[in-house]
Structure formats: C-alpha cells, structure tokens
PDB file of C-alpha atoms in Angstrom:
ATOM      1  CA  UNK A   1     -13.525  26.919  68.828  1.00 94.00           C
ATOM      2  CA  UNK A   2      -9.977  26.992  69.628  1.00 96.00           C
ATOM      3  CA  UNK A   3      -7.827  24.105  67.672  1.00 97.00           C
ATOM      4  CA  UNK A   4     -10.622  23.561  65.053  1.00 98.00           C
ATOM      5  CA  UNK A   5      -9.173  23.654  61.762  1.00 99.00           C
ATOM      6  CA  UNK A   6      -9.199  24.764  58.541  1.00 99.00           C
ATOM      7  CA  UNK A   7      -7.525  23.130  55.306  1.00 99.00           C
ATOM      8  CA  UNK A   8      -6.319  25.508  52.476  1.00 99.00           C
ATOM      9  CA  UNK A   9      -4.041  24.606  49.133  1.00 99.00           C
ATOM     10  CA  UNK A  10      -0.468  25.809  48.910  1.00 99.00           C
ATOM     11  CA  UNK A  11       0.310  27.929  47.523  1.00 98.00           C
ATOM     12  CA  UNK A  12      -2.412  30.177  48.801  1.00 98.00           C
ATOM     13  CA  UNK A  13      -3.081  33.692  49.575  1.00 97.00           C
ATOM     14  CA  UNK A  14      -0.912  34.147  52.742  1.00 95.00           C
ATOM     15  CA  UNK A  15      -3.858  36.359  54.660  1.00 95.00           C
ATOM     16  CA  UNK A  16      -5.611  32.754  55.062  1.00 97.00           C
ATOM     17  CA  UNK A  17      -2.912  32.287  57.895  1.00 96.00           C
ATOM     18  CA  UNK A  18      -3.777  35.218  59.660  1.00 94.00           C
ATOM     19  CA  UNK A  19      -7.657  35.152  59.218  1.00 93.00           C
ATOM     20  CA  UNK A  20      -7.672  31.543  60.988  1.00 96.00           C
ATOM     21  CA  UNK A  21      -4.949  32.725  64.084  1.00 95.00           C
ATOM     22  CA  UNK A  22      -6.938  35.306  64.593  1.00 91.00           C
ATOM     23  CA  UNK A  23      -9.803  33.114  66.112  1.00 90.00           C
ATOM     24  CA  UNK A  24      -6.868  30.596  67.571  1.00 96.00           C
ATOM     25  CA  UNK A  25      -7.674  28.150  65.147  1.00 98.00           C
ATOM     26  CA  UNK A  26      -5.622  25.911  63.129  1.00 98.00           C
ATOM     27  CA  UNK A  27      -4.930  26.406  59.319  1.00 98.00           C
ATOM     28  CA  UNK A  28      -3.928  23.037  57.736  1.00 99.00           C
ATOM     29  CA  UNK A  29      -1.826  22.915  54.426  1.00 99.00           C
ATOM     30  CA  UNK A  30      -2.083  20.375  51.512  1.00 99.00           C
ATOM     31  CA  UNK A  31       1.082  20.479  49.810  1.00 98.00           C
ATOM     32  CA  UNK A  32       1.354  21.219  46.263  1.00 98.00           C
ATOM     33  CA  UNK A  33       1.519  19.511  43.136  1.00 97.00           C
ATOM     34  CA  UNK A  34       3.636  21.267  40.915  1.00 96.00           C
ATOM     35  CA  UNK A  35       3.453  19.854  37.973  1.00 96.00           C
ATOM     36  CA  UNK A  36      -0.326  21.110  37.718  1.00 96.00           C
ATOM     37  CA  UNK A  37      -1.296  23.127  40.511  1.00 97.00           C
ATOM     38  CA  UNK A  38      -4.650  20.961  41.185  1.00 97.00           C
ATOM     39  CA  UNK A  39      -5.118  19.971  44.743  1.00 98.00           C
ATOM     40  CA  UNK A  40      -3.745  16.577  45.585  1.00 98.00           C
ATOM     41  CA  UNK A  41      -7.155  14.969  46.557  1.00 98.00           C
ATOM     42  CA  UNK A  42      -5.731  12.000  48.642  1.00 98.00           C
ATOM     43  CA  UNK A  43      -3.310  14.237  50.557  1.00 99.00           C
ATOM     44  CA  UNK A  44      -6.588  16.350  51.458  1.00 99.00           C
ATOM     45  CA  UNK A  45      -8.913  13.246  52.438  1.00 99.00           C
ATOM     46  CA  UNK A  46      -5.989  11.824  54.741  1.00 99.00           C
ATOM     47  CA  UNK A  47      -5.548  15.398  56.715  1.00 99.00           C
ATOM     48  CA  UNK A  48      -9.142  16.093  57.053  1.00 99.00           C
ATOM     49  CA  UNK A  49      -9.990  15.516  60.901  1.00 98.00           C
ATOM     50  CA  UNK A  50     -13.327  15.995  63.531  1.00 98.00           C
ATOM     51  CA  UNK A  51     -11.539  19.364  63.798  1.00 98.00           C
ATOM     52  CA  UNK A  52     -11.868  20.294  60.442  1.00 99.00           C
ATOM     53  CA  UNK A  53     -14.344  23.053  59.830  1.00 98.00           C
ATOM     54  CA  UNK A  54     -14.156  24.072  56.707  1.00 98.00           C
ATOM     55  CA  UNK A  55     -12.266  24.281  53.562  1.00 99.00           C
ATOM     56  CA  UNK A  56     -10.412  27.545  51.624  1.00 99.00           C
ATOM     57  CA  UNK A  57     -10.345  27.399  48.052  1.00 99.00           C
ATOM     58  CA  UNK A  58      -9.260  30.276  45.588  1.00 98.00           C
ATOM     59  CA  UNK A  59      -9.875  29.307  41.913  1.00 98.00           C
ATOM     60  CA  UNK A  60      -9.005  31.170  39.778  1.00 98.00           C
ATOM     61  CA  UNK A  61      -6.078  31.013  41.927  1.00 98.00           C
ATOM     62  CA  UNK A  62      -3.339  33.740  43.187  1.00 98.00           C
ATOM     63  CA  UNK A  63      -0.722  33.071  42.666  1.00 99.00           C
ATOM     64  CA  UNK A  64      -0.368  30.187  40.248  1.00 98.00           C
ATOM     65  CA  UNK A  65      -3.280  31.741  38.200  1.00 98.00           C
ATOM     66  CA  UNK A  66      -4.274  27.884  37.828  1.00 98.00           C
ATOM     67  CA  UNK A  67      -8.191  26.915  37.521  1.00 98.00           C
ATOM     68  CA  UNK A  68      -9.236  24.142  39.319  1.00 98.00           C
ATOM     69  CA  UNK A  69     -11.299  22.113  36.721  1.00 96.00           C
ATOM     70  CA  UNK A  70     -14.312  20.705  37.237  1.00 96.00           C
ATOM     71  CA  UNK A  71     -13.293  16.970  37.681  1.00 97.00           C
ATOM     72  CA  UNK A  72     -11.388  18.415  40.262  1.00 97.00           C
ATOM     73  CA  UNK A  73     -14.195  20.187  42.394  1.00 98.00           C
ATOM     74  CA  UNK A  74     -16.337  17.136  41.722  1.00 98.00           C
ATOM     75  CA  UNK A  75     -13.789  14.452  43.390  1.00 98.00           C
ATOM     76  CA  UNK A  76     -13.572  17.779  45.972  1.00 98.00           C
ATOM     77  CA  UNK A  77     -16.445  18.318  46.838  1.00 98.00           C
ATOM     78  CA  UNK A  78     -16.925  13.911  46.946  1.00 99.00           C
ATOM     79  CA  UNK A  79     -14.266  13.903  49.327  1.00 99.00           C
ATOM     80  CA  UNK A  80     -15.955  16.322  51.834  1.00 99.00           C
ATOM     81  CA  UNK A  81     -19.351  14.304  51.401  1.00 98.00           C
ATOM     82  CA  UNK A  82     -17.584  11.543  52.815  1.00 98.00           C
ATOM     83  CA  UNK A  83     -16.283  12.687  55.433  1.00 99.00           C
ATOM     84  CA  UNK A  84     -18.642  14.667  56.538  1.00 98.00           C
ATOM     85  CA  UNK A  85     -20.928  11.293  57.274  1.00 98.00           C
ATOM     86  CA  UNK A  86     -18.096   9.703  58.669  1.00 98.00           C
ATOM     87  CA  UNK A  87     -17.289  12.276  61.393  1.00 98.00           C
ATOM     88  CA  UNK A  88     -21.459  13.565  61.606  1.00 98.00           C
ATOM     89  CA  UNK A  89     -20.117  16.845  61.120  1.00 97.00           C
ATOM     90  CA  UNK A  90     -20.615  19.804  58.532  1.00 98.00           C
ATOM     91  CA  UNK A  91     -17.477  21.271  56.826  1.00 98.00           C
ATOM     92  CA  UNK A  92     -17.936  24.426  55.049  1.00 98.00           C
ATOM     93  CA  UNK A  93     -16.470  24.704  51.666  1.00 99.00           C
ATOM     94  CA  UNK A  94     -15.635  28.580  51.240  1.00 98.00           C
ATOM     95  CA  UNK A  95     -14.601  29.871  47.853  1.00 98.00           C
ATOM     96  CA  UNK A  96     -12.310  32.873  47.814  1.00 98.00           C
ATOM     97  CA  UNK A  97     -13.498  33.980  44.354  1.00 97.00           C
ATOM     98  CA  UNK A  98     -12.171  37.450  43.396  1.00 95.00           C
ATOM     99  CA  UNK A  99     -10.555  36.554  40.210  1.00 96.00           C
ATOM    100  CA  UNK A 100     -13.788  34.865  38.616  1.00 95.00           C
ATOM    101  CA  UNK A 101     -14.164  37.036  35.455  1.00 94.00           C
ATOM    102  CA  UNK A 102     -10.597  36.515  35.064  1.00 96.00           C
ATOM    103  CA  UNK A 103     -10.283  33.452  32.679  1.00 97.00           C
ATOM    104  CA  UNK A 104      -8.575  32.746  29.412  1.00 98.00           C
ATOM    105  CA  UNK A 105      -8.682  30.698  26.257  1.00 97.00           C
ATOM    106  CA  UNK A 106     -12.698  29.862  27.374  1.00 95.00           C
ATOM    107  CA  UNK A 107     -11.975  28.294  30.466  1.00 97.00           C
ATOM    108  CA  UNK A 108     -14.602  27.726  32.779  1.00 94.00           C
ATOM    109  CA  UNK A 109     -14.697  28.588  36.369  1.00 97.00           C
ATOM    110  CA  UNK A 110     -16.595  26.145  37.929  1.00 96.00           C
ATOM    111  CA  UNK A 111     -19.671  27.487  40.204  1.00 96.00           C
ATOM    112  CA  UNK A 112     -18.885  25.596  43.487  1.00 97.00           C
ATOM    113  CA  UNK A 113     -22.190  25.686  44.708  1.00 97.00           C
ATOM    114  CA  UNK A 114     -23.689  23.526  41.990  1.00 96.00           C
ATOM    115  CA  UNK A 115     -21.261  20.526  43.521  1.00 98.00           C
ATOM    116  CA  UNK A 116     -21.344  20.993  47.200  1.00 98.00           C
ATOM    117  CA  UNK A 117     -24.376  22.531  49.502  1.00 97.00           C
ATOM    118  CA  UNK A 118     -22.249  23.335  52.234  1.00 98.00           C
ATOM    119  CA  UNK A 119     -20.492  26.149  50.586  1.00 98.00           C
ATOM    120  CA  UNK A 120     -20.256  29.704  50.895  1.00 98.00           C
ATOM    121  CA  UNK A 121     -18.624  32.180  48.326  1.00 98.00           C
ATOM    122  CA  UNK A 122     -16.833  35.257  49.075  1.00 96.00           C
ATOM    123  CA  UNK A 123     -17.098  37.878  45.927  1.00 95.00           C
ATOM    124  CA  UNK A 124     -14.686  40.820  45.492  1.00 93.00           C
ATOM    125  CA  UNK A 125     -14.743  43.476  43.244  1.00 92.00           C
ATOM    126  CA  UNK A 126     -11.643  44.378  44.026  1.00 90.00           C
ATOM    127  CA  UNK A 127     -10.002  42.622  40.426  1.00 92.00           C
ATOM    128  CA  UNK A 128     -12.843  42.620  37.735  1.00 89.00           C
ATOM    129  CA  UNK A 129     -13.193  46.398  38.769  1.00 89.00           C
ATOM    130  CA  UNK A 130      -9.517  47.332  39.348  1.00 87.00           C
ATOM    131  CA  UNK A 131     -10.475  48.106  42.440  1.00 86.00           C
ATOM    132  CA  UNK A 132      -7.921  46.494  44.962  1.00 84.00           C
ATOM    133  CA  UNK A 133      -8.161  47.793  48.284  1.00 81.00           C
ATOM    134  CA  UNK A 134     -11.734  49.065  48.230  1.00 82.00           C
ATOM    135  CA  UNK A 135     -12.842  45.373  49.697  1.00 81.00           C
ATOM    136  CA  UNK A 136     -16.463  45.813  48.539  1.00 89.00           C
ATOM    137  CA  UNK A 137     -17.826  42.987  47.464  1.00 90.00           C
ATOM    138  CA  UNK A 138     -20.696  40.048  48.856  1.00 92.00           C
ATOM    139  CA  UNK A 139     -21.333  36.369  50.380  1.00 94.00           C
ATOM    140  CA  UNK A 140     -23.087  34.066  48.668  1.00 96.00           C
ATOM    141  CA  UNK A 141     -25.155  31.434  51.783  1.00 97.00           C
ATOM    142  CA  UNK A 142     -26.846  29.226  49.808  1.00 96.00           C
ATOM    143  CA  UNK A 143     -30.334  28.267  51.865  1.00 95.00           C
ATOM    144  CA  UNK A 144     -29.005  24.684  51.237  1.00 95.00           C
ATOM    145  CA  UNK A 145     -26.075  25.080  53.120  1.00 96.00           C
ATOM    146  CA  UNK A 146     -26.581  24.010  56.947  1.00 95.00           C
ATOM    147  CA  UNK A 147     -27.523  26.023  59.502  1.00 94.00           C
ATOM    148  CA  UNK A 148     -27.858  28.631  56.911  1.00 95.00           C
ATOM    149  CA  UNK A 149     -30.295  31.630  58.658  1.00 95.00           C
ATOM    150  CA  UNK A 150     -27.091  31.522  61.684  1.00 95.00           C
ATOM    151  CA  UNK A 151     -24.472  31.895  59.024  1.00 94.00           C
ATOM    152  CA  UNK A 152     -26.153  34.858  57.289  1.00 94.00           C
ATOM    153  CA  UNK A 153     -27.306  36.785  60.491  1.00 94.00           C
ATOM    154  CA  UNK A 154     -23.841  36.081  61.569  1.00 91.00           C
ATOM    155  CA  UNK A 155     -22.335  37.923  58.229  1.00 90.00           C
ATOM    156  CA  UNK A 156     -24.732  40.658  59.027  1.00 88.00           C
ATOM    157  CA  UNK A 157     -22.642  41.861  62.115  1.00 88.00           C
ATOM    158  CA  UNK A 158     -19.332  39.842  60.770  1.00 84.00           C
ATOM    159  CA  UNK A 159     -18.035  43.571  59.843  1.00 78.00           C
ATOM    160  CA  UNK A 160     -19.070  45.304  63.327  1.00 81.00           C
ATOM    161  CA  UNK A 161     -17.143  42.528  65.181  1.00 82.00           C
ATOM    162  CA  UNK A 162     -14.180  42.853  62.937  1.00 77.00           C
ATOM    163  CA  UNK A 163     -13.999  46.279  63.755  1.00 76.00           C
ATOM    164  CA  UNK A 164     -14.991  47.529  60.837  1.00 75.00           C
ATOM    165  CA  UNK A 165     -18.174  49.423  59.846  1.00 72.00           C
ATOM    166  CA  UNK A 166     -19.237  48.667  56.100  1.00 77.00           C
ATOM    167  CA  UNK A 167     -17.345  50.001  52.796  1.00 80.00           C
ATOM    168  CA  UNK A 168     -16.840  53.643  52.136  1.00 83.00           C
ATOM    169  CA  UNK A 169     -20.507  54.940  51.276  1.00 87.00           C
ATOM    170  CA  UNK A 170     -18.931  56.572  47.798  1.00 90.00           C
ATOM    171  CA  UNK A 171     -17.148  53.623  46.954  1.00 88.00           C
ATOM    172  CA  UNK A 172     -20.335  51.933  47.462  1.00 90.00           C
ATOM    173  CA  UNK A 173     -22.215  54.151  44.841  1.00 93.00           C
ATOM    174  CA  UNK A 174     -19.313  53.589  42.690  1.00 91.00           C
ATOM    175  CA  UNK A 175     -19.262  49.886  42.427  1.00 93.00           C
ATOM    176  CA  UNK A 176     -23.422  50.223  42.016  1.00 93.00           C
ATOM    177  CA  UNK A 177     -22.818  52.483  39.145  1.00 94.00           C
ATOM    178  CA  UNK A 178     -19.934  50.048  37.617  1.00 92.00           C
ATOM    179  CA  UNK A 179     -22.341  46.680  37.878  1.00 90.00           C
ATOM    180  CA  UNK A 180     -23.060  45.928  34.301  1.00 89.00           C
ATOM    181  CA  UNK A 181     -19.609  46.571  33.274  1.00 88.00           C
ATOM    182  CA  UNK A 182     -17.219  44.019  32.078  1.00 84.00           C
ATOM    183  CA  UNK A 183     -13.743  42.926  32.578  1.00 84.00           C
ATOM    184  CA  UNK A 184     -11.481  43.867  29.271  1.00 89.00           C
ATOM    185  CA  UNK A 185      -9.742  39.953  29.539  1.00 93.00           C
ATOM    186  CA  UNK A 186      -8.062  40.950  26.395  1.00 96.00           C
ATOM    187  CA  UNK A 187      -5.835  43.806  28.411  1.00 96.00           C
ATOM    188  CA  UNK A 188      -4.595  41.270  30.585  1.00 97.00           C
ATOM    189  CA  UNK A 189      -4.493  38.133  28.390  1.00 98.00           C
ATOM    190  CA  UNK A 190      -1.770  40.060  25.868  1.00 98.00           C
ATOM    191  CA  UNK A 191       0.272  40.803  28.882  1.00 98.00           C
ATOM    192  CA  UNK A 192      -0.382  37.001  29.711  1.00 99.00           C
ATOM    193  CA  UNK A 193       0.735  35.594  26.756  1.00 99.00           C
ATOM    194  CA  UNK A 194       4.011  38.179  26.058  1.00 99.00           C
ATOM    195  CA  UNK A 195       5.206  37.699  29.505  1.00 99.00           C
ATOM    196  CA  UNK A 196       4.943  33.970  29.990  1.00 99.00           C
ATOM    197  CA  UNK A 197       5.847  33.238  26.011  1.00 99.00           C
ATOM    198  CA  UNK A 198       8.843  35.687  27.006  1.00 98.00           C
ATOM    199  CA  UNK A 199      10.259  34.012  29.950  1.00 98.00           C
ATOM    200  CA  UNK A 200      10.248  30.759  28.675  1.00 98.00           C
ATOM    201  CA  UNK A 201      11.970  31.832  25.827  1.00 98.00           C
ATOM    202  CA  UNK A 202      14.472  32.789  28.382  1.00 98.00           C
ATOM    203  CA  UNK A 203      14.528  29.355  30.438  1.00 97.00           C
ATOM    204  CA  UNK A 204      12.128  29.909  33.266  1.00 98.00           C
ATOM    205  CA  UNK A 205      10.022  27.569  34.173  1.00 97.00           C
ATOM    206  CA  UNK A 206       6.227  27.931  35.126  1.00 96.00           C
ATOM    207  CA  UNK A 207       2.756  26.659  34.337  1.00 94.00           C
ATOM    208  CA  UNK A 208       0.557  28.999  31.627  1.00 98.00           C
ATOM    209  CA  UNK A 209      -1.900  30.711  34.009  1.00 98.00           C
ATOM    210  CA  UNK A 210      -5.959  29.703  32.824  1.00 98.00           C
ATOM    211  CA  UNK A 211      -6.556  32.799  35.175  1.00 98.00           C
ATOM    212  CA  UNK A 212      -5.988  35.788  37.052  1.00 98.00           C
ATOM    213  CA  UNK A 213      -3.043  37.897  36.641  1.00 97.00           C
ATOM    214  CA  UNK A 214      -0.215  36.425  37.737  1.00 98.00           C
ATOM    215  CA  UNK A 215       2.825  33.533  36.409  1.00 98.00           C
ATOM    216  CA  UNK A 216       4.433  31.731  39.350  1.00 99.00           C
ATOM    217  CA  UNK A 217       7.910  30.436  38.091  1.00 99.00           C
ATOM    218  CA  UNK A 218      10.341  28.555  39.245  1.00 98.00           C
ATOM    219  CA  UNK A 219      13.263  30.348  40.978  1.00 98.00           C
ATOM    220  CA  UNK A 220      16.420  29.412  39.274  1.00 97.00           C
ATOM    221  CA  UNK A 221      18.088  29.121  42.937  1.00 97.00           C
ATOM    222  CA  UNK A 222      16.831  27.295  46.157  1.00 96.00           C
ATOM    223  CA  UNK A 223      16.738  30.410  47.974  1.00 97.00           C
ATOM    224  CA  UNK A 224      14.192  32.623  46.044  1.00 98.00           C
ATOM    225  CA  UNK A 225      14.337  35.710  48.676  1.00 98.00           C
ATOM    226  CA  UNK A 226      17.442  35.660  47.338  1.00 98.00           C
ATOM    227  CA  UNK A 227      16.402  35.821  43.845  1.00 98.00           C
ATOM    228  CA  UNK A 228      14.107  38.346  44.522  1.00 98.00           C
ATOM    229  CA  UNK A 229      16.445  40.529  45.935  1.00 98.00           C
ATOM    230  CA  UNK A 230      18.827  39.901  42.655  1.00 98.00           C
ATOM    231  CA  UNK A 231      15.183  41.176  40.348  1.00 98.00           C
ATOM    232  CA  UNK A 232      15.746  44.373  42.402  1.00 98.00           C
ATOM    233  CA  UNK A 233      18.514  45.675  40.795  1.00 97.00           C
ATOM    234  CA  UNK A 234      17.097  44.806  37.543  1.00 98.00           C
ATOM    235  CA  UNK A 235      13.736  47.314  38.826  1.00 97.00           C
ATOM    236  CA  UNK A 236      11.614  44.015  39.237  1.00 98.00           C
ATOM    237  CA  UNK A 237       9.715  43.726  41.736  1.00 98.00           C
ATOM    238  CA  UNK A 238       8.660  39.742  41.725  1.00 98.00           C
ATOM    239  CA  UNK A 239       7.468  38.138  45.440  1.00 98.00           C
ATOM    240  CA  UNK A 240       8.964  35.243  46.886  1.00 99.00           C
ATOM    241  CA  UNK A 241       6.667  32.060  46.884  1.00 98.00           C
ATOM    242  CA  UNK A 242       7.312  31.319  50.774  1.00 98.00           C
ATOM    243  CA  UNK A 243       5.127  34.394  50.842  1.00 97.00           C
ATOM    244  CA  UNK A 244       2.500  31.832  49.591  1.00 98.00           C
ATOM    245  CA  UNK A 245       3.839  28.975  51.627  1.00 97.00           C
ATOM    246  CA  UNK A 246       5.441  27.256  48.064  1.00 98.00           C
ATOM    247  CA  UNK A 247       9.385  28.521  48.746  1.00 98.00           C
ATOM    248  CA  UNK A 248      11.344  27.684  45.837  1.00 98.00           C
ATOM    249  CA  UNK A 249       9.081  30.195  43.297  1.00 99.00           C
ATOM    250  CA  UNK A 250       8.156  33.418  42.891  1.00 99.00           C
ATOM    251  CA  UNK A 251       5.267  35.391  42.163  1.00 99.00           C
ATOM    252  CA  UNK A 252       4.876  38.013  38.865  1.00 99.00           C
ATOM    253  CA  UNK A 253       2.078  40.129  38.730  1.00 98.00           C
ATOM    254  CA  UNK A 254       1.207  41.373  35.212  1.00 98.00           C
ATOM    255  CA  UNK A 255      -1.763  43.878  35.758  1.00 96.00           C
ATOM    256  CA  UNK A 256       0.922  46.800  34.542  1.00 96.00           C
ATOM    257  CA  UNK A 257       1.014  48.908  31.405  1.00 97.00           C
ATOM    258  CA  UNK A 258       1.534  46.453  27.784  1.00 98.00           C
ATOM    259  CA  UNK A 259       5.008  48.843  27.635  1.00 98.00           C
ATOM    260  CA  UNK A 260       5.906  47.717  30.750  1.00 98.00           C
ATOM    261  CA  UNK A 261       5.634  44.285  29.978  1.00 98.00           C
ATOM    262  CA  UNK A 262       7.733  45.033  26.992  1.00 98.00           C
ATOM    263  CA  UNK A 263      10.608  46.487  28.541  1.00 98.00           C
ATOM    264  CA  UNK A 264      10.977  43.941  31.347  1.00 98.00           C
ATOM    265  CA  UNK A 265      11.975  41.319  29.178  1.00 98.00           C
ATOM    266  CA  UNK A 266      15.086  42.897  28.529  1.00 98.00           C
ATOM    267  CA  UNK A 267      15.561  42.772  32.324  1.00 98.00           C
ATOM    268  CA  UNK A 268      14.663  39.612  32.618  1.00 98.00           C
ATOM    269  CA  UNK A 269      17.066  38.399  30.102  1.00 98.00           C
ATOM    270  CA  UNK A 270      20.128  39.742  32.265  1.00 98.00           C
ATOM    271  CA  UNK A 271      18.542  38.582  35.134  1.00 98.00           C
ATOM    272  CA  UNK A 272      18.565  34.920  33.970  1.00 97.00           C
ATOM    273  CA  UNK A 273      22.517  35.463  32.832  1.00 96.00           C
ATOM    274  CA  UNK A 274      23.094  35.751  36.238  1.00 94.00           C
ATOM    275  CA  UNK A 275      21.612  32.471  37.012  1.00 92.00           C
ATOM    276  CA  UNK A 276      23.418  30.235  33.575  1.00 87.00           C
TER     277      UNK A 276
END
C-alpha cells in the first residue's frame, strides 16, 4: 500500500530505492557503522514501524563486500520476532543473495531461512556465473513463511506485471547447462588480497572484504564525486559511495584481469600524492 515501508542497510545497492518508489512506498535507511559494516541492531529496532513490511538485506554485501555473521542475523532476525508480536503484523525478511558463492578465508554465509520463517531469498546467477545482466536466477518461499501459496502465485506473474516476459530462452539453456559448475574464488580472492594489501600500503583506508568483489575505501576528501572524477585521469574508474547512500567512500570493483590489478597500483600511488 502506499507509505508502507521498507528498511534496508546503507550502504546498499542503490536499485533498492527505485524498486520500493516504484510501488509509492517508503524505503527506510539504517545508517552505517563503519567501523564494521554490520547493521546497527538498535538503530533498526527503533525505526521499525506498523508500516514496515519487510526488510532488504544483501550479505555478502555490495559494496562493502562485508558478511553479516551469524550473531548478527540471529539478534536480526530476534529483533523482527519482536516486533512482529508487538505490532500483529508479518514483516518479510528478503535476502538479496547474488554474491553467495562469493566468500573468502572460509567464511560462512549464513542461510537466512534457518533463523527467520518469514523470509524470502532472491538468487542470481548473474556473479557465480559471470553472468551480469542476464538476471536469471530464482525465489526461494519457504512454506513456513506466511501467507506463503499468495506470495508464490504472486511471483508466478511478478515478471508479466513488471513488464517483462521471463529470461532469454538461450540464456535459460545456458545457465541449465552451467548448474554444477563452480565459482573459481581463487581468481577473485588474489585480486582481493593484491588490491586491498596494495592500497593500504598506500594509506587508504577500508575494511578487508569476507565477500564479493568489491573494497569500499575511504575517500581521502569529503567530497568523493570529486575524488572520483580525480581517479579519471589516472584511467580508474572507482564509484562514488553516495551512489550507495554512504557519501564520503567509494566503491572498487575488482572482477578485472590479475594484470590489471597490477598496473593500477601504480595509478593509485599518484592518485594518493594528490591527496598527501
């Protein structure tokens, strides 16, 4: 209904914004801890409301690349208990999980479904595939979760009223073909380690990503368009955190060529002279 709300972690995937405007509801921030990147739990509790509907969370998590541990979905998902008896209402937990595979130094990505029944899990293929764009992936409605038959027979037509069809037919036969393959961490964990042990030999700041495929550091300036636009001339191409709704960082994807990796540093080292 219009004004109902929904409560997502910054920084978050910025689509989130549009996704809930689009059905004139009202996405709700939490703001960020930045010494960790965990959700500030009594932040959350405070802002949840009758209106709230449901909860986004993206773990592993673009862009931080931060994994939300388990104490931290457990004292989640207690949180939503709580007030869902208070208010008599059901708020749907809804885990954006396209970076799942995606985990480093034996991390575990908590399955949120074992904590919390009312939750539904969004899949994409799109990362442990390398295939961004495609948007083929699936839901995951528990039959615990309530009101369950609605929710799936509503994400049978969720596609047709979004104006879409269903994913390209070949594409389809593609990921089929591709299921029992697995995600080569180590490509992306060498990348991981070079760039981040790189650019904090250089000064930057930023938490070591437990996922994904991305560092979010620190600008060195308030303004990090501005930053950004100083990368540029350098040939990096970073994006600013406001992007996110977390201004004051910036976002470096390292799902590029080892070589390329490499030769940035260089870059970056000039860069940061700018900023001494």
């Amino acid at each position: 209904n219009p004004g109902d709300e929904v409560i997502t972690f910054v920084p978050y995937f910025g689509e989130y914004r549009s996704y809930v405007n689009n059905y004139d509801g009202v996405l709700v921030e939490i703001s960020p801890d930045t010494a960790t990147f965990q959700p500030k739990l009594d932040e959350f509790e405070a802002k949840i409301t009758p209106k709230t509907r449901a909860v986004i969370v993206n773990t592993p998590n673009n862009p931080t690349g931060v994994v939300y541990s388990e104490d931290t979905i457990k004292k989640l998902a207690a949180v939503m208990e709580k007030k869902q008896q208070e208010y008599g209402t059901d708020i749907y937990l809804i885990s954006d999980e396209p970076y799942r595979e995606l985990a480093y130094d034996g991390v575990e990505v908590p399955y949120l479904t074992k904590y919390y029944a009312n939750t539904i899990v969004g899949y994409s293929y799109s990362k442990s595939l390398s295939l961004p764009g495609e948007r083929i992936g699936y839901l995951v409605i528990p039959d615990e979760a309530a009101d369950s038959e609605n929710l799936i027979a509503a994400a049978n037509v969720a596609t047709r009223i979004l104006g879409f069809v269903n994913a390209p037919t070949l594409q389809q036969k593609v990921v089929k073909a591709c299921l029992n393959e697995k995600t080569d961490i180590s490509f992306y964990d060498r990348n991981r380690e070079t760039l981040y042990n790189g650019l904090k030999e250089l000064g930057f700041e930023c938490i070591k990503p437990e996922g994904a495929f991305y560092l979010f550091v620190k600008s060195p300036v308030e303004d990090e368009k501005a930053f950004c636009a100083a990368a540029k001339k350098y040939n990096i191409l970073i994006v600013p955190g406001s992007s996110f709704g977390c201004p004051g960082y910036v976002r470096i994807a390292y799902c590029v060529a080892y070589e390329t990796i490499v030769n940035s540093l260089p870059k970056f080292a000039e860069l940061a002279e700018e900023y001494r």
